[in-house]
PDB file of C-alpha atoms and ligand atoms in Angstrom:
ATOM      1  CA  MET A   1     115.111  96.371  87.091  1.00  0.00           C
ATOM      2  CA  GLY A   2     118.134  98.261  88.365  1.00  0.00           C
ATOM      3  CA  PHE A   3     117.949 101.926  89.091  1.00  0.00           C
ATOM      4  CA  VAL A   4     120.004 104.224  91.223  1.00  0.00           C
ATOM      5  CA  THR A   5     118.967 107.073  93.448  1.00  0.00           C
ATOM      6  CA  SER A   6     121.691 109.392  94.618  1.00  0.00           C
ATOM      7  CA  PRO A   7     122.025 113.119  95.243  1.00  0.00           C
ATOM      8  CA  LYS A   8     122.497 113.393  91.461  1.00  0.00           C
ATOM      9  CA  ASN A   9     119.146 111.781  90.755  1.00  0.00           C
ATOM     10  CA  PRO A  10     117.234 112.037  94.018  1.00  0.00           C
ATOM     11  CA  VAL A  11     113.825 110.568  94.671  1.00  0.00           C
ATOM     12  CA  VAL A  12     111.525 112.236  97.151  1.00  0.00           C
ATOM     13  CA  ALA A  13     108.914 109.629  98.112  1.00  0.00           C
ATOM     14  CA  ILE A  14     105.629 110.994  99.440  1.00  0.00           C
ATOM     15  CA  ASP A  15     103.211 108.374 100.737  1.00  0.00           C
ATOM     16  CA  GLY A  16     100.064 108.435 102.822  1.00  0.00           C
ATOM     17  CA  PRO A  17      96.361 107.659 102.838  1.00  0.00           C
ATOM     18  CA  ALA A  18      93.656 109.382 100.764  1.00  0.00           C
ATOM     19  CA  GLY A  19      93.210 113.055 101.622  1.00  0.00           C
ATOM     20  CA  SER A  20      96.450 113.354 103.578  1.00  0.00           C
ATOM     21  CA  GLY A  21      97.522 116.175 101.251  1.00  0.00           C
ATOM     22  CA  LYS A  22      99.993 114.159  99.142  1.00  0.00           C
ATOM     23  CA  SER A  23      99.089 115.471  95.699  1.00  0.00           C
ATOM     24  CA  THR A  24      99.185 119.160  96.566  1.00  0.00           C
ATOM     25  CA  VAL A  25     102.332 118.849  98.672  1.00  0.00           C
ATOM     26  CA  ALA A  26     104.098 116.714  96.045  1.00  0.00           C
ATOM     27  CA  ARG A  27     103.289 119.207  93.275  1.00  0.00           C
ATOM     28  CA  LYS A  28     104.518 122.191  95.275  1.00  0.00           C
ATOM     29  CA  VAL A  29     107.673 120.433  96.501  1.00  0.00           C
ATOM     30  CA  ALA A  30     108.475 119.423  92.908  1.00  0.00           C
ATOM     31  CA  GLU A  31     107.961 123.012  91.722  1.00  0.00           C
ATOM     32  CA  ALA A  32     110.187 124.400  94.477  1.00  0.00           C
ATOM     33  CA  LEU A  33     112.981 121.910  93.723  1.00  0.00           C
ATOM     34  CA  GLY A  34     112.633 122.053  89.941  1.00  0.00           C
ATOM     35  CA  LEU A  35     112.072 118.282  89.862  1.00  0.00           C
ATOM     36  CA  PRO A  36     109.478 116.372  87.816  1.00  0.00           C
ATOM     37  CA  ALA A  37     106.530 114.862  89.711  1.00  0.00           C
ATOM     38  CA  LEU A  38     104.804 111.505  89.322  1.00  0.00           C
ATOM     39  CA  ASP A  39     101.311 110.831  90.724  1.00  0.00           C
ATOM     40  CA  THR A  40     101.212 107.015  90.904  1.00  0.00           C
ATOM     41  CA  GLY A  41      97.609 107.067  92.167  1.00  0.00           C
ATOM     42  CA  ALA A  42      96.674 108.496  88.756  1.00  0.00           C
ATOM     43  CA  MET A  43      98.229 105.383  87.154  1.00  0.00           C
ATOM     44  CA  TYR A  44      96.045 103.038  89.252  1.00  0.00           C
ATOM     45  CA  ARG A  45      93.091 105.279  88.470  1.00  0.00           C
ATOM     46  CA  ALA A  46      93.849 105.206  84.711  1.00  0.00           C
ATOM     47  CA  LEU A  47      94.007 101.397  84.772  1.00  0.00           C
ATOM     48  CA  THR A  48      90.723 101.337  86.715  1.00  0.00           C
ATOM     49  CA  TRP A  49      89.118 103.699  84.202  1.00  0.00           C
ATOM     50  CA  ALA A  50      90.162 101.333  81.378  1.00  0.00           C
ATOM     51  CA  VAL A  51      88.870  98.303  83.340  1.00  0.00           C
ATOM     52  CA  LEU A  52      85.445  99.937  83.680  1.00  0.00           C
ATOM     53  CA  ASP A  53      85.502 101.249  80.097  1.00  0.00           C
ATOM     54  CA  GLU A  54      86.063  97.714  78.796  1.00  0.00           C
ATOM     55  CA  GLY A  55      83.379  96.243  81.054  1.00  0.00           C
ATOM     56  CA  ILE A  56      85.920  94.115  82.957  1.00  0.00           C
ATOM     57  CA  ASP A  57      85.098  93.022  86.520  1.00  0.00           C
ATOM     58  CA  PRO A  58      87.607  94.908  88.764  1.00  0.00           C
ATOM     59  CA  ALA A  59      87.933  91.732  90.871  1.00  0.00           C
ATOM     60  CA  ASP A  60      88.897  89.590  87.834  1.00  0.00           C
ATOM     61  CA  ALA A  61      92.652  89.560  88.514  1.00  0.00           C
ATOM     62  CA  ALA A  62      93.615  87.785  85.269  1.00  0.00           C
ATOM     63  CA  ALA A  63      91.626  90.180  83.074  1.00  0.00           C
ATOM     64  CA  VAL A  64      92.876  93.252  84.991  1.00  0.00           C
ATOM     65  CA  THR A  65      96.483  92.050  84.620  1.00  0.00           C
ATOM     66  CA  ALA A  66      96.080  91.359  80.892  1.00  0.00           C
ATOM     67  CA  LEU A  67      94.691  94.873  80.442  1.00  0.00           C
ATOM     68  CA  ALA A  68      97.544  96.396  82.483  1.00  0.00           C
ATOM     69  CA  GLU A  69     100.013  94.645  80.185  1.00  0.00           C
ATOM     70  CA  ARG A  70      98.589  96.197  77.021  1.00  0.00           C
ATOM     71  CA  LEU A  71      97.544  99.553  78.512  1.00  0.00           C
ATOM     72  CA  GLU A  72      98.979 102.499  76.578  1.00  0.00           C
ATOM     73  CA  LEU A  73      99.389 104.921  79.446  1.00  0.00           C
ATOM     74  CA  ASP A  74     100.904 108.393  79.294  1.00  0.00           C
ATOM     75  CA  VAL A  75     101.182 109.793  82.829  1.00  0.00           C
ATOM     76  CA  GLY A  76     101.069 113.338  81.465  1.00  0.00           C
ATOM     77  CA  PRO A  77      99.747 115.634  82.708  1.00  0.00           C
ATOM     78  CA  PRO A  78      97.185 115.315  81.261  1.00  0.00           C
ATOM     79  CA  VAL A  79      96.828 111.568  81.814  1.00  0.00           C
ATOM     80  CA  LEU A  80      96.208 109.773  78.496  1.00  0.00           C
ATOM     81  CA  VAL A  81      95.030 106.211  77.870  1.00  0.00           C
ATOM     82  CA  GLY A  82      95.486 105.122  74.267  1.00  0.00           C
ATOM     83  CA  GLY A  83      95.916 108.798  73.379  1.00  0.00           C
ATOM     84  CA  ARG A  84      92.574 109.749  74.969  1.00  0.00           C
ATOM     85  CA  ASP A  85      92.561 112.434  77.662  1.00  0.00           C
ATOM     86  CA  VAL A  86      91.176 110.771  80.824  1.00  0.00           C
ATOM     87  CA  ASN A  87      92.487 113.359  83.271  1.00  0.00           C
ATOM     88  CA  ASP A  88      89.010 114.220  84.603  1.00  0.00           C
ATOM     89  CA  ALA A  89      87.458 110.811  83.978  1.00  0.00           C
ATOM     90  CA  ILE A  90      89.883 109.106  86.403  1.00  0.00           C
ATOM     91  CA  ARG A  91      88.560 111.289  89.259  1.00  0.00           C
ATOM     92  CA  THR A  92      84.903 110.261  88.999  1.00  0.00           C
ATOM     93  CA  ALA A  93      83.080 108.470  91.826  1.00  0.00           C
ATOM     94  CA  ASP A  94      82.901 105.235  89.776  1.00  0.00           C
ATOM     95  CA  VAL A  95      86.683 105.095  89.426  1.00  0.00           C
ATOM     96  CA  SER A  96      87.235 106.089  93.076  1.00  0.00           C
ATOM     97  CA  ALA A  97      84.923 103.276  94.187  1.00  0.00           C
ATOM     98  CA  ALA A  98      86.699 100.584  92.143  1.00  0.00           C
ATOM     99  CA  VAL A  99      90.352 101.669  92.286  1.00  0.00           C
ATOM    100  CA  SER A 100      91.275  99.946  95.554  1.00  0.00           C
ATOM    101  CA  VAL A 101      90.043  96.614  94.212  1.00  0.00           C
ATOM    102  CA  VAL A 102      92.106  97.015  91.032  1.00  0.00           C
ATOM    103  CA  ALA A 103      95.147  98.228  93.008  1.00  0.00           C
ATOM    104  CA  ALA A 104      94.985  95.060  95.135  1.00  0.00           C
ATOM    105  CA  VAL A 105      95.791  92.818  92.132  1.00  0.00           C
ATOM    106  CA  PRO A 106      99.462  91.869  92.747  1.00  0.00           C
ATOM    107  CA  GLU A 107     100.351  91.106  89.095  1.00  0.00           C
ATOM    108  CA  ALA A 108      98.916  94.438  87.948  1.00  0.00           C
ATOM    109  CA  ARG A 109     100.958  96.203  90.651  1.00  0.00           C
ATOM    110  CA  VAL A 110     104.148  94.575  89.347  1.00  0.00           C
ATOM    111  CA  ILE A 111     103.461  96.065  85.906  1.00  0.00           C
ATOM    112  CA  LEU A 112     102.725  99.560  87.243  1.00  0.00           C
ATOM    113  CA  VAL A 113     105.683  99.502  89.655  1.00  0.00           C
ATOM    114  CA  ARG A 114     107.963  98.601  86.730  1.00  0.00           C
ATOM    115  CA  ALA A 115     106.603 101.585  84.769  1.00  0.00           C
ATOM    116  CA  GLN A 116     107.137 103.842  87.802  1.00  0.00           C
ATOM    117  CA  ARG A 117     110.767 102.737  88.132  1.00  0.00           C
ATOM    118  CA  GLU A 118     111.275 103.375  84.429  1.00  0.00           C
ATOM    119  CA  TRP A 119     109.848 106.867  84.878  1.00  0.00           C
ATOM    120  CA  ILE A 120     112.311 107.464  87.737  1.00  0.00           C
ATOM    121  CA  ALA A 121     115.226 106.241  85.609  1.00  0.00           C
ATOM    122  CA  VAL A 122     114.214 108.291  82.551  1.00  0.00           C
ATOM    123  CA  HIS A 123     113.720 111.466  84.617  1.00  0.00           C
ATOM    124  CA  SER A 124     116.788 110.853  86.786  1.00  0.00           C
ATOM    125  CA  GLY A 125     114.654 111.030  89.917  1.00  0.00           C
ATOM    126  CA  GLY A 126     111.786 113.258  90.958  1.00  0.00           C
ATOM    127  CA  VAL A 127     108.995 113.659  93.467  1.00  0.00           C
ATOM    128  CA  VAL A 128     106.953 110.454  93.459  1.00  0.00           C
ATOM    129  CA  GLU A 129     103.719 110.189  95.421  1.00  0.00           C
ATOM    130  CA  GLY A 130     101.575 107.172  96.245  1.00  0.00           C
ATOM    131  CA  ARG A 131     101.114 104.455  98.847  1.00  0.00           C
ATOM    132  CA  ASP A 132     104.171 102.215  98.427  1.00  0.00           C
ATOM    133  CA  ILE A 133     106.868 104.521  97.054  1.00  0.00           C
ATOM    134  CA  GLY A 134     109.115 104.458 100.130  1.00  0.00           C
ATOM    135  CA  THR A 135     108.491 100.771 100.805  1.00  0.00           C
ATOM    136  CA  VAL A 136     108.466  99.175  97.324  1.00  0.00           C
ATOM    137  CA  VAL A 137     108.940 101.483  94.324  1.00  0.00           C
ATOM    138  CA  ALA A 138     111.983 103.444  95.540  1.00  0.00           C
ATOM    139  CA  PRO A 139     113.199 101.929  98.829  1.00  0.00           C
ATOM    140  CA  ASP A 140     116.487 103.806  98.413  1.00  0.00           C
ATOM    141  CA  ALA A 141     114.810 107.219  98.008  1.00  0.00           C
ATOM    142  CA  LEU A 142     116.818 110.168  99.318  1.00  0.00           C
ATOM    143  CA  LEU A 143     113.855 111.320 101.402  1.00  0.00           C
ATOM    144  CA  LYS A 144     110.719 109.456 102.447  1.00  0.00           C
ATOM    145  CA  ILE A 145     107.766 111.421 103.726  1.00  0.00           C
ATOM    146  CA  TYR A 146     104.620 109.784 105.098  1.00  0.00           C
ATOM    147  CA  LEU A 147     101.744 112.234 105.471  1.00  0.00           C
ATOM    148  CA  VAL A 148      98.872 111.641 107.860  1.00  0.00           C
ATOM    149  CA  ALA A 149      95.852 113.748 108.910  1.00  0.00           C
ATOM    150  CA  SER A 150      92.714 113.245 110.944  1.00  0.00           C
ATOM    151  CA  GLU A 151      89.831 111.452 109.233  1.00  0.00           C
ATOM    152  CA  GLU A 152      87.680 114.588 109.535  1.00  0.00           C
ATOM    153  CA  GLU A 153      90.245 116.778 107.780  1.00  0.00           C
ATOM    154  CA  ARG A 154      90.991 114.203 105.084  1.00  0.00           C
ATOM    155  CA  ALA A 155      87.290 113.884 104.251  1.00  0.00           C
ATOM    156  CA  ARG A 156      86.970 117.669 103.997  1.00  0.00           C
ATOM    157  CA  ARG A 157      89.997 117.911 101.682  1.00  0.00           C
ATOM    158  CA  ARG A 158      88.745 115.037  99.520  1.00  0.00           C
ATOM    159  CA  GLN A 159      85.424 116.833  99.074  1.00  0.00           C
ATOM    160  CA  GLU A 160      87.161 120.050  98.083  1.00  0.00           C
ATOM    161  CA  GLN A 161      89.533 118.222  95.716  1.00  0.00           C
ATOM    162  CA  ASP A 162      86.860 116.085  94.072  1.00  0.00           C
ATOM    163  CA  GLY A 163      84.119 118.714  94.211  1.00  0.00           C
ATOM    164  CA  ALA A 164      84.162 119.291  90.482  1.00  0.00           C
ATOM    165  CA  THR A 165      83.763 115.670  89.452  1.00  0.00           C
ATOM    166  CA  GLU A 166      82.654 113.502  92.367  1.00  0.00           C
ATOM    167  CA  ALA A 167      78.976 113.300  93.299  1.00  0.00           C
ATOM    168  CA  SER A 168      78.886 115.710  96.224  1.00  0.00           C
ATOM    169  CA  GLY A 169      77.645 113.581  99.092  1.00  0.00           C
ATOM    170  CA  ASP A 170      77.771 114.658 102.722  1.00  0.00           C
ATOM    171  CA  LEU A 171      80.894 114.606 104.859  1.00  0.00           C
ATOM    172  CA  ASP A 172      79.882 111.374 106.605  1.00  0.00           C
ATOM    173  CA  ALA A 173      79.528 109.599 103.269  1.00  0.00           C
ATOM    174  CA  THR A 174      82.985 110.825 102.195  1.00  0.00           C
ATOM    175  CA  LYS A 175      84.414 109.684 105.531  1.00  0.00           C
ATOM    176  CA  ALA A 176      82.880 106.252 105.081  1.00  0.00           C
ATOM    177  CA  ALA A 177      84.279 106.009 101.532  1.00  0.00           C
ATOM    178  CA  ILE A 178      87.752 107.022 102.734  1.00  0.00           C
ATOM    179  CA  ARG A 179      87.584 104.517 105.592  1.00  0.00           C
ATOM    180  CA  ARG A 180      86.572 101.767 103.186  1.00  0.00           C
ATOM    181  CA  ARG A 181      89.420 102.605 100.784  1.00  0.00           C
ATOM    182  CA  ASP A 182      91.952 102.855 103.639  1.00  0.00           C
ATOM    183  CA  ALA A 183      90.893  99.434 104.912  1.00  0.00           C
ATOM    184  CA  ILE A 184      91.426  97.829 101.493  1.00  0.00           C
ATOM    185  CA  ASP A 185      94.684  99.741 100.820  1.00  0.00           C
ATOM    186  CA  SER A 186      96.132  98.914 104.266  1.00  0.00           C
ATOM    187  CA  GLY A 187      94.815  95.370 104.475  1.00  0.00           C
ATOM    188  CA  ARG A 188      95.793  94.041 101.041  1.00  0.00           C
ATOM    189  CA  ALA A 189      98.508  91.390 100.821  1.00  0.00           C
ATOM    190  CA  ALA A 190     100.486  93.077  98.024  1.00  0.00           C
ATOM    191  CA  SER A 191     102.428  96.172  99.172  1.00  0.00           C
ATOM    192  CA  PRO A 192      99.888  97.497 101.662  1.00  0.00           C
ATOM    193  CA  LEU A 193      99.740 101.171 102.550  1.00  0.00           C
ATOM    194  CA  ALA A 194     102.345 101.599 105.292  1.00  0.00           C
ATOM    195  CA  ALA A 195     105.040 104.020 106.349  1.00  0.00           C
ATOM    196  CA  ALA A 196     108.598 102.884 105.557  1.00  0.00           C
ATOM    197  CA  GLU A 197     110.693 102.361 108.685  1.00  0.00           C
ATOM    198  CA  ASP A 198     112.937 105.254 107.667  1.00  0.00           C
ATOM    199  CA  ALA A 199     110.099 107.592 106.638  1.00  0.00           C
ATOM    200  CA  VAL A 200     109.498 110.975 108.242  1.00  0.00           C
ATOM    201  CA  VAL A 201     105.885 110.914 109.442  1.00  0.00           C
ATOM    202  CA  LEU A 202     104.258 114.361 109.232  1.00  0.00           C
ATOM    203  CA  ASP A 203     100.797 115.017 110.677  1.00  0.00           C
ATOM    204  CA  THR A 204      99.233 117.683 108.452  1.00  0.00           C
ATOM    205  CA  THR A 205      96.058 118.164 110.531  1.00  0.00           C
ATOM    206  CA  GLY A 206      95.595 121.905 110.959  1.00  0.00           C
ATOM    207  CA  VAL A 207      98.856 122.682 109.140  1.00  0.00           C
ATOM    208  CA  SER A 208      98.749 124.873 106.006  1.00  0.00           C
ATOM    209  CA  VAL A 209      99.981 123.467 102.698  1.00  0.00           C
ATOM    210  CA  GLU A 210     102.807 126.035 102.803  1.00  0.00           C
ATOM    211  CA  GLY A 211     103.782 124.831 106.272  1.00  0.00           C
ATOM    212  CA  VAL A 212     103.969 121.188 105.179  1.00  0.00           C
ATOM    213  CA  VAL A 213     105.890 122.080 101.995  1.00  0.00           C
ATOM    214  CA  GLU A 214     108.382 124.128 104.006  1.00  0.00           C
ATOM    215  CA  GLU A 215     108.950 121.215 106.389  1.00  0.00           C
ATOM    216  CA  VAL A 216     109.491 118.773 103.486  1.00  0.00           C
ATOM    217  CA  LEU A 217     111.972 121.181 101.841  1.00  0.00           C
ATOM    218  CA  ARG A 218     113.839 121.554 105.139  1.00  0.00           C
ATOM    219  CA  ARG A 219     114.089 117.747 105.445  1.00  0.00           C
ATOM    220  CA  TYR A 220     115.169 117.523 101.805  1.00  0.00           C
ATOM    221  CA  ARG A 221     118.050 119.964 102.272  1.00  0.00           C
ATOM    222  CA  ALA A 222     119.158 118.071 105.380  1.00  0.00           C
ATOM    223  CA  ALA A 223     118.984 114.698 103.574  1.00  0.00           C
ATOM    224  CA  LEU A 224     120.930 116.085 100.617  1.00  0.00           C
ATOM    225  CA  GLU A 225     123.652 117.490 102.880  1.00  0.00           C
ATOM    226  CA  ALA A 226     123.889 114.204 104.799  1.00  0.00           C
ATOM    227  CA  ALA A 227     124.146 112.250 101.526  1.00  0.00           C
ATOM    228  CA  GLN A 228     126.857 114.551 100.200  1.00  0.00           C
ATOM    229  CA  ARG A 229     128.929 114.102 103.367  1.00  0.00           C
ATOM    230  CA  THR A 230     129.028 110.305 102.950  1.00  0.00           C
TER     231      THR A 230
HETATM  232  O1   DC B   1      96.082 108.778  95.673  1.00  0.00           O
HETATM  233  P1   DC B   1      94.807 108.314  94.978  1.00  0.00           P
HETATM  234  O2   DC B   1      93.569 108.451  95.802  1.00  0.00           O
HETATM  235  O3   DC B   1      94.640 108.930  93.615  1.00  0.00           O
HETATM  236  O4   DC B   1      95.035 106.734  94.745  1.00  0.00           O
HETATM  237  C1   DC B   1      94.054 105.946  94.148  1.00  0.00           C
HETATM  238  C2   DC B   1      94.154 104.501  94.615  1.00  0.00           C
HETATM  239  O5   DC B   1      95.304 103.889  94.064  1.00  0.00           O
HETATM  240  C3   DC B   1      94.230 104.294  96.121  1.00  0.00           C
HETATM  241  O6   DC B   1      93.024 103.779  96.616  1.00  0.00           O
HETATM  242  C4   DC B   1      95.295 103.280  96.338  1.00  0.00           C
HETATM  243  C5   DC B   1      95.938 103.058  95.007  1.00  0.00           C
HETATM  244  N1   DC B   1      97.369 103.340  94.988  1.00  0.00           N
HETATM  245  C6   DC B   1      98.217 102.305  95.300  1.00  0.00           C
HETATM  246  O7   DC B   1      97.764 101.218  95.651  1.00  0.00           O
HETATM  247  N2   DC B   1      99.557 102.490  95.218  1.00  0.00           N
HETATM  248  C7   DC B   1     100.060 103.683  94.861  1.00  0.00           C
HETATM  249  N3   DC B   1     101.389 103.833  94.780  1.00  0.00           N
HETATM  250  C8   DC B   1      99.202 104.760  94.562  1.00  0.00           C
HETATM  251  C9   DC B   1      97.846 104.558  94.646  1.00  0.00           C
END
């Protein structure tokens, strides 16, 4: 799959662990730049929702891959699977608990990464957030941001974000769930969660969303100017 990223069709890659602020920052950066945004985590969640809906074992790599191949996914928003609105359903505790296992299936990742690259080509770039955007999906992105935050802060944000749909456990339980998911996401063989060598690592602990967005926009303008000079 060949695709080009240049100042004409720039990709801003935003990666990081759960609760690092990716989704909010990506949405606001996209709005500010007038670029479309793709939440790749929602794609892994939609596949996981379908896996559970069909009663497939998330660890059954062959069955998960076969389902990924025939999945009719519209990344929205709202996210649709086979025309059905699953935008809220993909945020439930059941999906959150199983998604890392599904996302560790290498053959399923190949299928989703291909769809993500197609999205980038069709939209001529955009703000793409996930775990492997800077390393695998768009290694030639104009700007790669890797967001981090303390475990405490990430757990708090996750609770706020998922409050409406996730069973509201205590902070320690959320922390444990995040730690478990991080361990699987970082430890898996296929495209583990990691910062690209050329990524800008931003620690968002104690920084407002506006502050992080402003920093990303500043880096974006600098990257664009540098690219235009060459
Ligand atoms: O960002 P999120 O919590 O919605 O992501 C859900 C899961 O999907 C996460 O546990 C890791 C996986 N994921 C991935 O492996 N690669 C991506 N590009 C995005 C998400």
